[in-house]
Each structure stands twice: as structure tokens, then as C-alpha cells.
mmCIF file with all atom_site columns, C-alpha atoms in Angstrom:
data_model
loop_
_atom_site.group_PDB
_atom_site.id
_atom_site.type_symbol
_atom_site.label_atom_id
_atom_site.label_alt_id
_atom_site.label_comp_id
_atom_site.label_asym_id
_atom_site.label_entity_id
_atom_site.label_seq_id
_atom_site.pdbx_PDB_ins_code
_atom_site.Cartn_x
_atom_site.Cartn_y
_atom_site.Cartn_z
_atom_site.occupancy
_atom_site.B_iso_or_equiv
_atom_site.pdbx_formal_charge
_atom_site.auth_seq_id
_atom_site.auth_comp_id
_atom_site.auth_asym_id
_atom_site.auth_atom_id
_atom_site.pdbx_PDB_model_num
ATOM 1   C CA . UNK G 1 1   ? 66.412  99.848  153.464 1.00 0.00 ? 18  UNK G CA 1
ATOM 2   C CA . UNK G 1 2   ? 64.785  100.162 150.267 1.00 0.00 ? 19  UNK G CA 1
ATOM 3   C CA . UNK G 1 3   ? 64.822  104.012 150.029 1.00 0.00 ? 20  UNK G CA 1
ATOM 4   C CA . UNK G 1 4   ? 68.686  104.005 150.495 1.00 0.00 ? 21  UNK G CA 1
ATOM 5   C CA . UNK G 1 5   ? 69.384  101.379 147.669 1.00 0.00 ? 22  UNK G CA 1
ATOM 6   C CA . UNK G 1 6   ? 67.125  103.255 144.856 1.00 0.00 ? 23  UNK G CA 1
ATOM 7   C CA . UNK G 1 7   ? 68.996  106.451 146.110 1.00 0.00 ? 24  UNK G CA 1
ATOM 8   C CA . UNK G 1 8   ? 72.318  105.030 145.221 1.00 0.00 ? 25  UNK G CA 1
ATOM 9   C CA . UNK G 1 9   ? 71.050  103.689 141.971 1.00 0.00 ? 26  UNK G CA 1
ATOM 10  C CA . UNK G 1 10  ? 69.228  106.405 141.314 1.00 0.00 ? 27  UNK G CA 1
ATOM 11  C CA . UNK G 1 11  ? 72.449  108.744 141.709 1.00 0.00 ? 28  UNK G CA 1
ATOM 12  C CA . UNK G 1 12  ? 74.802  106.118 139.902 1.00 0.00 ? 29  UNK G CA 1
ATOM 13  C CA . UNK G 1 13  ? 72.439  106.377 136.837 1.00 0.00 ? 30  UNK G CA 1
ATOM 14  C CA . UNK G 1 14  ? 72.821  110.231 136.788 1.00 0.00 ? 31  UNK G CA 1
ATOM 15  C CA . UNK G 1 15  ? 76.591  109.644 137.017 1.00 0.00 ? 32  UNK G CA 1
ATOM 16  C CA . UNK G 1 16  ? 77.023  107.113 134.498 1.00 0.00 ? 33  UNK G CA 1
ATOM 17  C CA . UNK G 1 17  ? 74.379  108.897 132.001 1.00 0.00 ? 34  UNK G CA 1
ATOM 18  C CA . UNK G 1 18  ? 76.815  111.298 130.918 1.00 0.00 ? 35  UNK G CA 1
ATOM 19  C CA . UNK G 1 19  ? 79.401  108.844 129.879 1.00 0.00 ? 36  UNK G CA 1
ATOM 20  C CA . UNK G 1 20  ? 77.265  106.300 127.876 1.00 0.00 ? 37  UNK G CA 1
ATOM 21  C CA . UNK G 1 21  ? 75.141  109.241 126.056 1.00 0.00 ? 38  UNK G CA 1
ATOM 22  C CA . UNK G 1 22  ? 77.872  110.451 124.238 1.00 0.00 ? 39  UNK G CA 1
ATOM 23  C CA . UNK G 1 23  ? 78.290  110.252 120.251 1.00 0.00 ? 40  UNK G CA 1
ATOM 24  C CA . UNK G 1 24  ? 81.487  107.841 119.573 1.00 0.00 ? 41  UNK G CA 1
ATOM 25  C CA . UNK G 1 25  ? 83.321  108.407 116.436 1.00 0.00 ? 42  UNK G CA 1
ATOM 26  C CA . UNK G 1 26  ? 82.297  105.789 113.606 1.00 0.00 ? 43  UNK G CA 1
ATOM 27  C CA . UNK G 1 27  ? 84.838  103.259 113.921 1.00 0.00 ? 44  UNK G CA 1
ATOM 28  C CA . UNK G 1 28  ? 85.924  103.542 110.235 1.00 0.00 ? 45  UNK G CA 1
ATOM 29  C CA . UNK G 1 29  ? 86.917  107.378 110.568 1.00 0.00 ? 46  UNK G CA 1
ATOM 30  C CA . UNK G 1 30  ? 88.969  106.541 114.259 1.00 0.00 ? 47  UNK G CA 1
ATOM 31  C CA . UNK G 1 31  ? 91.010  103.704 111.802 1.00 0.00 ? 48  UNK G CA 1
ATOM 32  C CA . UNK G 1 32  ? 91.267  105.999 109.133 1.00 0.00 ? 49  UNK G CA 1
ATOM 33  C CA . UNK G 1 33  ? 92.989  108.335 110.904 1.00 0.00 ? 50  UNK G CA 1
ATOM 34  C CA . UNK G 1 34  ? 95.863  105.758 113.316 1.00 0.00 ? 51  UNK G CA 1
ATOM 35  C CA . UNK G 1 35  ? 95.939  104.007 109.818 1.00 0.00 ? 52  UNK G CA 1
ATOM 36  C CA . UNK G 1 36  ? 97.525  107.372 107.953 1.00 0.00 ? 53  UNK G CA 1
ATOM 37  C CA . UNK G 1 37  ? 99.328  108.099 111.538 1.00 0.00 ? 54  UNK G CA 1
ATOM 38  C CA . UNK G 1 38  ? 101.066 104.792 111.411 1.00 0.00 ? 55  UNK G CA 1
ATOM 39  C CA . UNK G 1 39  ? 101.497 104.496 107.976 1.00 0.00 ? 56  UNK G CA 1
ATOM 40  C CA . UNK G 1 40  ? 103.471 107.751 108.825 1.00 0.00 ? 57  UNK G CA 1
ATOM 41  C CA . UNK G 1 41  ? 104.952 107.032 111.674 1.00 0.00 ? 58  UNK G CA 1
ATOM 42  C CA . UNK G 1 42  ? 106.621 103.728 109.709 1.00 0.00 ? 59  UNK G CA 1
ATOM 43  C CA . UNK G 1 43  ? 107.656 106.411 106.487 1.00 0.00 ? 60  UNK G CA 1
ATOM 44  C CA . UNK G 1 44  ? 109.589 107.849 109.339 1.00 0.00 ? 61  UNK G CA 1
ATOM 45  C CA . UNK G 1 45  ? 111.251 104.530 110.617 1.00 0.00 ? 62  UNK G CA 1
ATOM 46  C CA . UNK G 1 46  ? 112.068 103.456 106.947 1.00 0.00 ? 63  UNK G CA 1
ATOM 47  C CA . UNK G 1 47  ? 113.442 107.237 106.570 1.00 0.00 ? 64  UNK G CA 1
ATOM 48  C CA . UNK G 1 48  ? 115.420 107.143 109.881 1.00 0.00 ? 65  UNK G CA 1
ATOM 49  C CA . UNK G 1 49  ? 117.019 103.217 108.682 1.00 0.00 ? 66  UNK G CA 1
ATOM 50  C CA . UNK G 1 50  ? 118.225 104.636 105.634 1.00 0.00 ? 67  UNK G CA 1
ATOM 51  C CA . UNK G 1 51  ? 119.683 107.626 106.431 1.00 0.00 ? 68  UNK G CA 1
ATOM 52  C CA . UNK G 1 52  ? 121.822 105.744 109.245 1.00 0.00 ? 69  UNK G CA 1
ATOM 53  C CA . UNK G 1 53  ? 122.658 103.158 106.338 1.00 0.00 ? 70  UNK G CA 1
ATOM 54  C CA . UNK G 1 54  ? 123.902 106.216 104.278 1.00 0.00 ? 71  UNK G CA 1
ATOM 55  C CA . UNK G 1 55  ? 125.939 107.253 107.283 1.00 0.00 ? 72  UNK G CA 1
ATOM 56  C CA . UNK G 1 56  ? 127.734 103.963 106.954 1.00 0.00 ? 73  UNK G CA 1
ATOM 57  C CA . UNK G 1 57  ? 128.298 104.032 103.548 1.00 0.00 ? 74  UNK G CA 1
ATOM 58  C CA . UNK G 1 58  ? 129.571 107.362 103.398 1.00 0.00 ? 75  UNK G CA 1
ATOM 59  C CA . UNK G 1 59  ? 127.281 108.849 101.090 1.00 0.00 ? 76  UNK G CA 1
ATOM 60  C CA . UNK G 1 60  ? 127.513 112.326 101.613 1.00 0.00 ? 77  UNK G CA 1
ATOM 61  C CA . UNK G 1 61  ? 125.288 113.534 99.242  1.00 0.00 ? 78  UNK G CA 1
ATOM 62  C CA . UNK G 1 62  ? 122.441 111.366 100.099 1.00 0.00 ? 79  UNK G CA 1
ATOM 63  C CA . UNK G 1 63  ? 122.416 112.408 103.790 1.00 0.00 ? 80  UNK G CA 1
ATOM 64  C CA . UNK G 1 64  ? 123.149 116.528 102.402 1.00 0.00 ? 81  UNK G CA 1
ATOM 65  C CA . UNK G 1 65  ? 120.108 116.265 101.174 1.00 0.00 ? 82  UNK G CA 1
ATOM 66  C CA . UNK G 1 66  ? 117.879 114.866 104.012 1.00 0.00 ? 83  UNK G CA 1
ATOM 67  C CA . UNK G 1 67  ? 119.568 116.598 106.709 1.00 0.00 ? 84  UNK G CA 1
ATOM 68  C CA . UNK G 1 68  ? 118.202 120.399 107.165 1.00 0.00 ? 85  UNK G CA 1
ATOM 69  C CA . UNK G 1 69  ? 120.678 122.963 106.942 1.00 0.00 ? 86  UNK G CA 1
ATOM 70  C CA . UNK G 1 70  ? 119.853 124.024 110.400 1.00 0.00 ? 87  UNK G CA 1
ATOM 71  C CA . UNK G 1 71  ? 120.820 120.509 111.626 1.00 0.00 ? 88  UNK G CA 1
ATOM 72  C CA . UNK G 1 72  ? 121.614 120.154 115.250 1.00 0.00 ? 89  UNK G CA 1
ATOM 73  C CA . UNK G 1 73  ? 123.684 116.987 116.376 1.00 0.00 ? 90  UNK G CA 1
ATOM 74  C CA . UNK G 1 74  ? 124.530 117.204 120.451 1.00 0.00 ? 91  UNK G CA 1
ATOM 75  C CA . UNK G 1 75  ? 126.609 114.494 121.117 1.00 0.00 ? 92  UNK G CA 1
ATOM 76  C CA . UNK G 1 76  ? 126.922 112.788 124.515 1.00 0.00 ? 93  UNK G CA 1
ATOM 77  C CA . UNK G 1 77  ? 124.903 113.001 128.023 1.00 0.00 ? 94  UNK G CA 1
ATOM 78  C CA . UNK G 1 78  ? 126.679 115.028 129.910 1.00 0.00 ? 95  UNK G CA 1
ATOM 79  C CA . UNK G 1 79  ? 124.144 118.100 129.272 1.00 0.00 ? 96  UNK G CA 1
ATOM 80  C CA . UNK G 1 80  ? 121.291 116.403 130.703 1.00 0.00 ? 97  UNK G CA 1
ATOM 81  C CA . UNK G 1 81  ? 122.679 116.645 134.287 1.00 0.00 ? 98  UNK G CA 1
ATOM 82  C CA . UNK G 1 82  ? 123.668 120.421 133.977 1.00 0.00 ? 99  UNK G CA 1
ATOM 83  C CA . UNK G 1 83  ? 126.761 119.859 131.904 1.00 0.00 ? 100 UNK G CA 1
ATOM 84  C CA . UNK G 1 84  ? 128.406 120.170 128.474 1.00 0.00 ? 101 UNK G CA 1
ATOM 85  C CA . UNK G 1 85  ? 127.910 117.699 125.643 1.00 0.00 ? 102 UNK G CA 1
ATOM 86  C CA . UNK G 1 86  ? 130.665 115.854 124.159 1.00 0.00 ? 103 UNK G CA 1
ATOM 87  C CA . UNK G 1 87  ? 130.831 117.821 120.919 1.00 0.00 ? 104 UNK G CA 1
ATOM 88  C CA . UNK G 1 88  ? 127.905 119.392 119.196 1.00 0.00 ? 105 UNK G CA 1
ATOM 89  C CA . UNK G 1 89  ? 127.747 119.244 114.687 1.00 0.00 ? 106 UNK G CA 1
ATOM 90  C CA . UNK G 1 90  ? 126.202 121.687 112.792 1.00 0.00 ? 107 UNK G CA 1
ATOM 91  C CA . UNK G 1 91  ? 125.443 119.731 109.211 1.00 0.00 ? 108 UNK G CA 1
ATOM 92  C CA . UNK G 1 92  ? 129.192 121.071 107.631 1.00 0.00 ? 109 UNK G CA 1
ATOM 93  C CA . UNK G 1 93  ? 130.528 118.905 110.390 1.00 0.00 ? 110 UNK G CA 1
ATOM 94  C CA . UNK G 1 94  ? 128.167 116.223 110.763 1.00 0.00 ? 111 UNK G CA 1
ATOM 95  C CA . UNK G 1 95  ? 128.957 115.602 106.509 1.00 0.00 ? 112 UNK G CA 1
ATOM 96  C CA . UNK G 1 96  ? 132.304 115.530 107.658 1.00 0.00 ? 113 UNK G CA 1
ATOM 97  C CA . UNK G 1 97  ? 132.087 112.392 109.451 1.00 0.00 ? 114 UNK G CA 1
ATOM 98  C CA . UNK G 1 98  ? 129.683 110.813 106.868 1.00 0.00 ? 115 UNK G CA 1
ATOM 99  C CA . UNK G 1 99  ? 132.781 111.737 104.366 1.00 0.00 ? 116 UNK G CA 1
ATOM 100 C CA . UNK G 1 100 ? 135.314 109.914 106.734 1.00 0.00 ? 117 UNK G CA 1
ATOM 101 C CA . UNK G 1 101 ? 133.397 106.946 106.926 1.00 0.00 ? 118 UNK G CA 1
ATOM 102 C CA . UNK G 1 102 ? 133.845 106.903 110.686 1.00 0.00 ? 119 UNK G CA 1
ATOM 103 C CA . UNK G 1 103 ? 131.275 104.145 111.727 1.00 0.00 ? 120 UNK G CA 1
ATOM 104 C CA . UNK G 1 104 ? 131.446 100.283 110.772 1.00 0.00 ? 121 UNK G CA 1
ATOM 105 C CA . UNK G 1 105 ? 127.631 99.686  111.912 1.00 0.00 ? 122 UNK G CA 1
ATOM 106 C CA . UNK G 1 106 ? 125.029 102.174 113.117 1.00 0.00 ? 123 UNK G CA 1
ATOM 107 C CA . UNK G 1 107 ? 122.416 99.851  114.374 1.00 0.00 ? 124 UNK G CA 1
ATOM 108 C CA . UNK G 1 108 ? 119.167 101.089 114.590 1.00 0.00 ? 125 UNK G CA 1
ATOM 109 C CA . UNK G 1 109 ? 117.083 99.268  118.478 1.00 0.00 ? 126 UNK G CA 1
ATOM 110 C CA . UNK G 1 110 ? 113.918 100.140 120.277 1.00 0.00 ? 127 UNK G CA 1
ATOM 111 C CA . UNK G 1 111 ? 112.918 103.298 117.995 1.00 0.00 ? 128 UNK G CA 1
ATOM 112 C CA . UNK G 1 112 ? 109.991 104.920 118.969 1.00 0.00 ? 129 UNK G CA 1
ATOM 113 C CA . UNK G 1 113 ? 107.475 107.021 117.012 1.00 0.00 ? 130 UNK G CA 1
ATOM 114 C CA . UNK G 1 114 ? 105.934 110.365 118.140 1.00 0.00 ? 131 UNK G CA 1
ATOM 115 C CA . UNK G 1 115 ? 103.680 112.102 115.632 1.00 0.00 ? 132 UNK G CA 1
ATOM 116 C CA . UNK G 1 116 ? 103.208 115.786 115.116 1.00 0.00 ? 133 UNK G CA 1
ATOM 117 C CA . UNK G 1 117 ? 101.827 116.393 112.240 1.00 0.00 ? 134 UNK G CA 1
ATOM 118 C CA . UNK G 1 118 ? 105.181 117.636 110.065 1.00 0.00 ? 135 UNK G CA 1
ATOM 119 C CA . UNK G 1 119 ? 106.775 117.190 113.025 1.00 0.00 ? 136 UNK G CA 1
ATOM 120 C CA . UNK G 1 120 ? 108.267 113.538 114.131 1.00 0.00 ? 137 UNK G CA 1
ATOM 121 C CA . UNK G 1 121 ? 110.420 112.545 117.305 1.00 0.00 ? 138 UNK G CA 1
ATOM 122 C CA . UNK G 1 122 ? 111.976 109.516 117.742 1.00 0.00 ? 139 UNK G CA 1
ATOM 123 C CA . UNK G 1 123 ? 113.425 108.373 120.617 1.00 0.00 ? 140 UNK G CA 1
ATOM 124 C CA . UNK G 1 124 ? 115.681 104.643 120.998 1.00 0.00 ? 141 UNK G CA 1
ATOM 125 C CA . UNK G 1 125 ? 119.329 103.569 120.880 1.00 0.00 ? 142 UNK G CA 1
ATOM 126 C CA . UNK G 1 126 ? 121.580 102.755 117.969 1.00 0.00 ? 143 UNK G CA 1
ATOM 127 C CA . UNK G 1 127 ? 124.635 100.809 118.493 1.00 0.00 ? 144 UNK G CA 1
ATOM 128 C CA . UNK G 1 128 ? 127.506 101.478 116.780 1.00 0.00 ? 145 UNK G CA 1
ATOM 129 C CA . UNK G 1 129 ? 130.976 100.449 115.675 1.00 0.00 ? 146 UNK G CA 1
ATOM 130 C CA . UNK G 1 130 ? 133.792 102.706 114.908 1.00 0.00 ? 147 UNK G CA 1
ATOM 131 C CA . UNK G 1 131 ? 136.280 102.203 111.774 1.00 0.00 ? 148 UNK G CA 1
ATOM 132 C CA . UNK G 1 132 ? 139.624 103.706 113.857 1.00 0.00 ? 149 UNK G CA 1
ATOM 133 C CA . UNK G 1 133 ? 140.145 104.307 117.336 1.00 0.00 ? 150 UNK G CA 1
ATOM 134 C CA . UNK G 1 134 ? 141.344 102.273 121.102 1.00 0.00 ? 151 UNK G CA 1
ATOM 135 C CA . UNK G 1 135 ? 139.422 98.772  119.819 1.00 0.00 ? 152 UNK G CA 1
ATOM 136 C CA . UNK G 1 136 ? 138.448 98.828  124.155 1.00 0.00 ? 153 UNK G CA 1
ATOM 137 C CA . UNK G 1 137 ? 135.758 101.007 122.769 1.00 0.00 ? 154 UNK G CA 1
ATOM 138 C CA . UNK G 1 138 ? 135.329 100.092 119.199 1.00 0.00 ? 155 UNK G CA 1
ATOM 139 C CA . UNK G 1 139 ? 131.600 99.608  119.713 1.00 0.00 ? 156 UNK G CA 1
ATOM 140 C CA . UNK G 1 140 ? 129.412 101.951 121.844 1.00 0.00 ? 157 UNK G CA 1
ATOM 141 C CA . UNK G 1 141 ? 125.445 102.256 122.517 1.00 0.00 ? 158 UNK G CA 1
ATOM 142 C CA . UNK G 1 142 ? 124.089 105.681 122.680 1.00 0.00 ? 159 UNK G CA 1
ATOM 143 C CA . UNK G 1 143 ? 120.070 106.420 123.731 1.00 0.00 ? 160 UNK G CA 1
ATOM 144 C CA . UNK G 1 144 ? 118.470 109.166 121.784 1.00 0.00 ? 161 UNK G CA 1
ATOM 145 C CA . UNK G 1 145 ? 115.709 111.748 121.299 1.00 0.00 ? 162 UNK G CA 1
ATOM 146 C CA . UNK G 1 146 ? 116.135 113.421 117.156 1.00 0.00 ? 163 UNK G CA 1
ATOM 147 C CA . UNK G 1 147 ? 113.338 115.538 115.544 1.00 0.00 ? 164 UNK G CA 1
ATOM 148 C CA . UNK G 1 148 ? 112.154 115.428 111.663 1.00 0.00 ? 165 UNK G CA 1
ATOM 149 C CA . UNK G 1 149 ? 110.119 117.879 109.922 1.00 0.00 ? 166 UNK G CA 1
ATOM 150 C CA . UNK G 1 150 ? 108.325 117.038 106.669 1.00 0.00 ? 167 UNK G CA 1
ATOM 151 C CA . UNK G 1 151 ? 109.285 120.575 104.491 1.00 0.00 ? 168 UNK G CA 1
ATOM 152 C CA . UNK G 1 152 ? 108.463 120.570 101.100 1.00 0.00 ? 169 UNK G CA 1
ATOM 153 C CA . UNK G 1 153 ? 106.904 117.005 101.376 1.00 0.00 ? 170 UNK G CA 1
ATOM 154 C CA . UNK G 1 154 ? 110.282 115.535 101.957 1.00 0.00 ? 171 UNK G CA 1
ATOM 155 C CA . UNK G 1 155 ? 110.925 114.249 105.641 1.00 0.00 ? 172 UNK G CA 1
ATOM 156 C CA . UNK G 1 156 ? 114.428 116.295 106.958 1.00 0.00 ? 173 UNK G CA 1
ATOM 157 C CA . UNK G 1 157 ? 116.858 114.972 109.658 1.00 0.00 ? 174 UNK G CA 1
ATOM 158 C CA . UNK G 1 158 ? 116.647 118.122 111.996 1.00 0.00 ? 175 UNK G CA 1
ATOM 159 C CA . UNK G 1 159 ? 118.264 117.443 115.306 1.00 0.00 ? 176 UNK G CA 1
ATOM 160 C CA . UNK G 1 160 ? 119.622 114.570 117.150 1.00 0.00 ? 177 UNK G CA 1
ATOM 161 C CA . UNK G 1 161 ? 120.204 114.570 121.132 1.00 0.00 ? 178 UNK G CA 1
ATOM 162 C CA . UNK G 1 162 ? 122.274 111.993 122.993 1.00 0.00 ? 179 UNK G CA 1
ATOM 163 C CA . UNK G 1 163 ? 120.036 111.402 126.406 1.00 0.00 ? 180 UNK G CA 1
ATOM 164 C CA . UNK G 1 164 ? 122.699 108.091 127.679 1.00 0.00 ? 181 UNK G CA 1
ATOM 165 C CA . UNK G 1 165 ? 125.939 107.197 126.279 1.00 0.00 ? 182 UNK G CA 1
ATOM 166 C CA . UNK G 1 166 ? 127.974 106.552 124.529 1.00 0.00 ? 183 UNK G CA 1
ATOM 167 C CA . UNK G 1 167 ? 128.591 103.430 126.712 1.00 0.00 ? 184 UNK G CA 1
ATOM 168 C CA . UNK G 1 168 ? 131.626 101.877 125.354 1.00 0.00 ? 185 UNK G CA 1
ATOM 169 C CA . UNK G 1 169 ? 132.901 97.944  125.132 1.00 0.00 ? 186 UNK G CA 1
ATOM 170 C CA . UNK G 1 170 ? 135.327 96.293  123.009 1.00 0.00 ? 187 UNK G CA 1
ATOM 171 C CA . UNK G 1 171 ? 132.508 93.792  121.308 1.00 0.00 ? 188 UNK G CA 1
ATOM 172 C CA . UNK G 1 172 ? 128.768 94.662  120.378 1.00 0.00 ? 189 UNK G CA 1
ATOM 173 C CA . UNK G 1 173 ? 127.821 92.300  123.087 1.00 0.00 ? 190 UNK G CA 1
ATOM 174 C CA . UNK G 1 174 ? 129.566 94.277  125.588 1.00 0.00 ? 191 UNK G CA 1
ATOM 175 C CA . UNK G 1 175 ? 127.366 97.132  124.464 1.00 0.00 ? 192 UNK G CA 1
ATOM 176 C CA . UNK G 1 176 ? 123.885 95.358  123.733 1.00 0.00 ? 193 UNK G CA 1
ATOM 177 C CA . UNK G 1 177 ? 122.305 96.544  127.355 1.00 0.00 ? 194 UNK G CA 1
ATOM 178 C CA . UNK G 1 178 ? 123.747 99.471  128.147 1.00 0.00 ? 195 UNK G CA 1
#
């Protein structure tokens, strides 16, 4: 009985030694670096809240310049089941509907963060409010995925991809959980 215990300690030390003899990063340099990552990551956020702000406000000018001039925007679901998007704007058309002031609100909700380097995705919903249009759907929700790539040193709005919605509703409460 004896034998067979000190075997299976024996064995779990010679498992385990591996794992507890390695060198660990200090801690300083492991919060150095998700310190400058989230310090990043929230540049991104602050980026992403005002360029939707400018949207609003119709300043074309300010979103020209932040937006690349390869800028992708694919506009509803319907391509992630095998089907066509709603509409898809190139920046010319995209500055279009910053210039017509079509939205009330663009709400930024649940934004997420993925770092990349130069590269960032975000991924999360904005709810929005038309100016025009049947006032049954004067507010909608849409779920999204959009890239931005740091050129230059200056963070540039490069694609945005609808992945649910729009879900419209007459009120922004008929819109909050969809």
C-alpha cells in the first residue's frame, strides 16, 4: 500500500514540476504592457464616441478626415446568412449622409475592444434615431463588428459591418433589447 501511494506522488511531482519551474514575467512589465493596451483600447472608445457624435452633428469635415478613403460601410444583416446587405457606402456616400444630417441620436451600447496592434475591432450596438422617415421606425438598434487602423499616428474609421439589425420601433424603448 505504501509503494503505490509514493508512486502516484512521485509521478504527480514530475507532472506538476514543469508548471511551477517556469520563469513568470515580473509583474510590473505584465501591467506595463495591459496598462498601454487599455489605455489604447479606451483612445479607441473615446475615438469611436466622437466620431458617431460628429455623425449627428453633421460635420462632414471632421468625420472626412477620420474615415479612410478606402472606407467600407455594409449596412444590414442580411449577408451574414448568405444574402445581400441593405446598401453598402463607400466614404463619398457615407459623407453624404453625415451632410444630410440623417440621424437624431447614434447611441453608442456594449462596445467592445479588440487590440491589434494598429489594428482595432470593435464590436456592440448603437441605437439610433432617424430625422425623416415612417415615425413606426424612427428609432432602430443595429449590432456591429467596424475595424480602425492607426496610419500616420492618427486612428482611421475603416469599415463598419452590420451583424443584427436594424431592428426597428417607433420609441427608443421599443428598440433598447433588440
Amino acid at each position: 500500500m505504501f509503494r503505490p501511494i509514493c508512486l502516484r506522488v512521485g509521478i504527480a511531482a514530475v507532472l506538476a514540476y514543469p508548471a511551477f519551474s517556469q520563469t513568470k514575467p515580473s509583474i510590473a512589465a505584465a501591467d506595463v504592457k495591459s496598462g498601454t493596451q487599455d489605455a489604447t483600447a479606451a483612445e479607441v472608445l473615446a475615438f469611436e464616441r466622437a466620431m458617431e457624435a460628429a455623425v449627428v452633428r453633421g460635420d462632414v469635415a471632421y468625420v472626412e478626415r477620420v474615415s479612410a478613403p478606402d472606407l467600407s460601410f455594409t449596412h444590414g444583416d442580411g449577408w451574414t446568412t448568405g444574402g445581400k446587405p441593405l446598401l453598402v457606402d463607400d466614404r463619398a456616400s457615407f459623407l453624404k449622409r453625415v451632410a444630410n444630417k440623417q440621424y437624431n441620436a447614434r447611441d453608442l451600447d456594449s462596445v467592445k475592444v479588440e487590440m491589434h496592434g494598429d489594428i482595432a475591432i470593435t464590436y456592440g450596438r448603437y441605437v439610433a434615431q432617424n430625422r425623416t422617415g415612417n415615425p413606426e421606425q424612427s428609432w432602430f438598434s443595429v449590432w456591429f463588428e467596424r475595424v480602425y487602423q492607426r496610419r500616420n499616428g492618427q486612428w482611421l474609421y475603416v469599415s463598419h459591418r452590420t451583424v443584427h439589425g436594424p431592428t426597428y420601433g417607433p420609441t427608443r424603448d421599443s428598440v433598447k433589447d433588440k
